[in-house]
Coordinates of C-alpha atoms in Angstrom, one line a residue:
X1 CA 0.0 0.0 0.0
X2 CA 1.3 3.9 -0.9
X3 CA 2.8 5.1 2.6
X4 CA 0.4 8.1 4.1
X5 CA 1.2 11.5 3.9
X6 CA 1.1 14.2 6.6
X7 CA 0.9 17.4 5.1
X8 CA 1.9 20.1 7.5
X9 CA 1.4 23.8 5.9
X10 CA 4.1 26.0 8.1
X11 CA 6.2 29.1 8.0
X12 CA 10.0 28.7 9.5
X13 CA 9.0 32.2 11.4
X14 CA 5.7 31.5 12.7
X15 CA 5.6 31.0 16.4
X16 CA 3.0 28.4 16.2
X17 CA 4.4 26.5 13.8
X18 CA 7.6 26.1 15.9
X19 CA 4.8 25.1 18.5
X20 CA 3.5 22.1 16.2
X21 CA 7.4 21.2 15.7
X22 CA 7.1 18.2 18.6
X23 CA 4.1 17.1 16.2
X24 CA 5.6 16.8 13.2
X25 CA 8.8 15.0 14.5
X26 CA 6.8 12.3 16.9
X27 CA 4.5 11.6 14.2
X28 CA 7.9 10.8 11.6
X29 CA 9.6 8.9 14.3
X30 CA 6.7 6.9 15.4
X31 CA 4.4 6.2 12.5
X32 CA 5.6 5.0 8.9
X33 CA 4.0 8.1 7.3
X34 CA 6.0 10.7 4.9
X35 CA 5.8 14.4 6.2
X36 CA 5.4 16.9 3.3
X37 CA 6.3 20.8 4.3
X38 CA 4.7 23.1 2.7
X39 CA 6.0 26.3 3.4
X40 CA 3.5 29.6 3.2
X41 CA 5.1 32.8 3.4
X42 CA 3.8 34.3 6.4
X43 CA 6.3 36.8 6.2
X44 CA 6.9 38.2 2.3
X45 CA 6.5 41.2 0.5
X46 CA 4.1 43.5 1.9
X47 CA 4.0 41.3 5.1
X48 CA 7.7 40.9 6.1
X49 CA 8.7 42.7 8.9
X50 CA 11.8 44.0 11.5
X51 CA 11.3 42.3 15.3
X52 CA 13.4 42.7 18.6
X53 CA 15.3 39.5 18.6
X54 CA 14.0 37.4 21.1
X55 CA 14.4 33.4 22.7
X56 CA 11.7 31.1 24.1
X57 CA 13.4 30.6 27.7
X58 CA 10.3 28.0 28.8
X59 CA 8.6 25.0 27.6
X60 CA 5.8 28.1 27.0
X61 CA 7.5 30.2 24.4
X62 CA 8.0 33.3 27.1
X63 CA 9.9 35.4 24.6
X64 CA 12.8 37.8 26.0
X65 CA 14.6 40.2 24.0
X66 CA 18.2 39.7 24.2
X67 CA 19.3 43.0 24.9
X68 CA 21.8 45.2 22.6
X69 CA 21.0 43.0 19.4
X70 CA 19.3 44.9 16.1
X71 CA 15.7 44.1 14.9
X72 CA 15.3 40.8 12.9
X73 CA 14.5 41.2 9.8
X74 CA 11.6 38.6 8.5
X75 CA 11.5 37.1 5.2
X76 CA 9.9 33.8 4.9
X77 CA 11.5 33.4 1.3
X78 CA 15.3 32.8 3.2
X79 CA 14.4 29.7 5.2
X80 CA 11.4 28.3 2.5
X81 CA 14.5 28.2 0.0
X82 CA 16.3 26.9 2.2
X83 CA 13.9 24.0 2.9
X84 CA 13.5 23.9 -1.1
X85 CA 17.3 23.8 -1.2
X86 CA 17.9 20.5 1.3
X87 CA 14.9 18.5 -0.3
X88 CA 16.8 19.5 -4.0
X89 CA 19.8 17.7 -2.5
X90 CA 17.6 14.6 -1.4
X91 CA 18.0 15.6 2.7
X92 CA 15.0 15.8 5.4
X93 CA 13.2 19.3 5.1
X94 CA 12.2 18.3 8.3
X95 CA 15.5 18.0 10.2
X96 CA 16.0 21.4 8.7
X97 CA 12.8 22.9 9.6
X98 CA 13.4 22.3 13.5
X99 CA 16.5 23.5 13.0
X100 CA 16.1 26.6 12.1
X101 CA 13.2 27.0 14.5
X102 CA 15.4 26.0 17.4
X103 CA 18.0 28.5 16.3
X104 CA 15.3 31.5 15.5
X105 CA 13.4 30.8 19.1
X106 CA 15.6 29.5 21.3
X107 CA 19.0 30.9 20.4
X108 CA 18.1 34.1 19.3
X109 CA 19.6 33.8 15.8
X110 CA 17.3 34.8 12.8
X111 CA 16.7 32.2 10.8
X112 CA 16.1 34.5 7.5
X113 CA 19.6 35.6 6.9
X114 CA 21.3 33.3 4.2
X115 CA 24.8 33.1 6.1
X116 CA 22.9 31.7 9.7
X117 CA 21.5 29.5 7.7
X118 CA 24.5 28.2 5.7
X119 CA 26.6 27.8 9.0
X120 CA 23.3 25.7 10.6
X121 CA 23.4 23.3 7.5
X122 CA 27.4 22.9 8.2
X123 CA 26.8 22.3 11.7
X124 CA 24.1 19.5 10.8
X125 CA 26.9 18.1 8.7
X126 CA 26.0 18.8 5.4
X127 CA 28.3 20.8 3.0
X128 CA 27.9 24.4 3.2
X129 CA 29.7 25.0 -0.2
X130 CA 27.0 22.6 -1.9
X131 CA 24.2 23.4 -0.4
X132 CA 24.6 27.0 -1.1
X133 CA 25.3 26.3 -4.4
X134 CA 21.9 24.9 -4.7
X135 CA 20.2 27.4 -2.4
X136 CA 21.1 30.1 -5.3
X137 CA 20.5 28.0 -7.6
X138 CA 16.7 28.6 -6.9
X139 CA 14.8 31.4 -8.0
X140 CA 12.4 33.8 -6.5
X141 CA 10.0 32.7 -9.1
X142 CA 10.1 29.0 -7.8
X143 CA 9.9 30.4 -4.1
X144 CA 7.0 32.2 -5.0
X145 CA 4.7 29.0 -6.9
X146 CA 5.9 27.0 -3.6
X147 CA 4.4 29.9 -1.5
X148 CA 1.2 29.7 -4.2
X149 CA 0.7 25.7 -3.5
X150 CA 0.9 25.9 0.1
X151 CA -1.5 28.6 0.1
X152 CA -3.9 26.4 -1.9
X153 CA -3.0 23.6 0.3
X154 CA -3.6 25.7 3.2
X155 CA -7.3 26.3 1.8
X156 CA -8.6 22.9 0.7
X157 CA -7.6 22.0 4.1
X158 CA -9.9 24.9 5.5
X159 CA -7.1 26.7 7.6
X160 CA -7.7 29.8 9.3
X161 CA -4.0 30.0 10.1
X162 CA -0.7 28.5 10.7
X163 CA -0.1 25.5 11.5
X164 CA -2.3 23.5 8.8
X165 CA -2.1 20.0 9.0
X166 CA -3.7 17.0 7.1
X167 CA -3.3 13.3 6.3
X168 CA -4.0 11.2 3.4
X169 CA -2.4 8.9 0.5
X170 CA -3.5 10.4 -2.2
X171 CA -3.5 14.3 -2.5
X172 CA -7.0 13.9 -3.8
X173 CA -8.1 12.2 -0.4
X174 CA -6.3 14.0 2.1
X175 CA -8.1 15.1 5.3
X176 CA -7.9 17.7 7.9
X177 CA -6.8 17.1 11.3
X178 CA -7.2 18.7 14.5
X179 CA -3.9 19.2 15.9
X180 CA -4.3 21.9 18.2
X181 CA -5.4 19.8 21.1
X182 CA -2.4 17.7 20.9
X183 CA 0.3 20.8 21.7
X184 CA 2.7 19.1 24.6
X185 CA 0.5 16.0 24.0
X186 CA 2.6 13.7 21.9
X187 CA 1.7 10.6 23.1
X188 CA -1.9 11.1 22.4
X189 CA -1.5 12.6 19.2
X190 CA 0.0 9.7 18.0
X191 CA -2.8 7.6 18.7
X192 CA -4.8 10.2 17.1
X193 CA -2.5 9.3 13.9
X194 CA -3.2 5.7 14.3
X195 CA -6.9 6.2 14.3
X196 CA -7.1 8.6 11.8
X197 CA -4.6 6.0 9.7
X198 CA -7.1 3.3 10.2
X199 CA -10.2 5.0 9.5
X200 CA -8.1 5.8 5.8
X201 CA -7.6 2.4 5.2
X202 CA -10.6 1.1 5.7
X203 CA -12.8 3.9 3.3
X204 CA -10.1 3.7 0.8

């Protein structure tokens, strides 16, 4: 049988998707399911934006600014082409992804400059030279139609906001779940999955 999809509609810079994070990576670890990122440009164009750096220094997200440091600028297109870079180069958009929202909300580093990002994927032990190769390699025009399909995604899954999440095997059949009751609840989310899983197989 084709292994399930989760499909997880995110932004890098969007608080609550670096809330959903634990989500995502139980549900990979735990279940034989693919996750597919979509990634939906919460912060481009009109809507990007400068911030006070800040950390999450509790299990919470209560954000401090580290003092003496200059406003992030936001600009989802950095880390979605990075994410689009990795998955070029046949890696885990995923490991990336919680990544670069460990480093954005914990460590205070912004996760849309290029050069934060290059150093991250070196640290993770990729090569920085090739992977930046292939992260300008990729043009805003391809950023932009993978901002487009996760906004479509976003809508046939009838999200309000970020996260958006739904499972299926085909992309014809996939269906919306309610993850928001599962925050800090992995464990049960999971056998949420495995329910939902079933219930898939058996109408299919």
């Amino acid at each position: 049988m084709t292994q399930a999809v989760l499909h997880a509609v995110i932004d890098p810079l969007c608080g609550w998707s670096y809330g959903a994070a634990p989500l995502l990576k139980s549900a990979k670890k735990h279940l034989d399911i693919t996750v597919k990122l979509y990634g939906s440009g919460l912060f481009v164009d009109e809507s990007k934006r400068k911030i006070a750096p800040y950390r999450a220094d509790s299990a919470e997200q209560n954000y401090k600014e580290i003092a003496n440091n200059e406003p992030m600028a936001l600009d989802s297109v950095v880390p979605i082409k990075a994410m689009m870079a990795i998955k070029q180069l046949k890696h885990n958009d995923l490991e990336l992804l919680l990544a670069m929202q460990i480093a954005h909300f914990e460590q205070g580093q912004c996760a849309a400059e290029p050069q934060v990002l290059f150093t991250l994927v070196e640290k993770m032990g990729f090569s920085k030279i090739t992977f930046s190769e292939a992260y300008y390699a990729i043009t805003l025009e391809q950023v932009h139609r993978h901002i487009q399909q996760a906004r479509m995604r976003l809508r046939a899954l009838g999200g309000q906001g970020l996260p958006a999440m739904g499972l299926g095997f085909q992309d014809k059949q996939v269906k919306p779940l309610k993850h928001e009751e599962f925050y800090g609840r992995e464990s049960e989310w999971i056998h949420y999955l495995q329910y939902k899983l079933e219930s898939l197989i058996t109408t299919s």
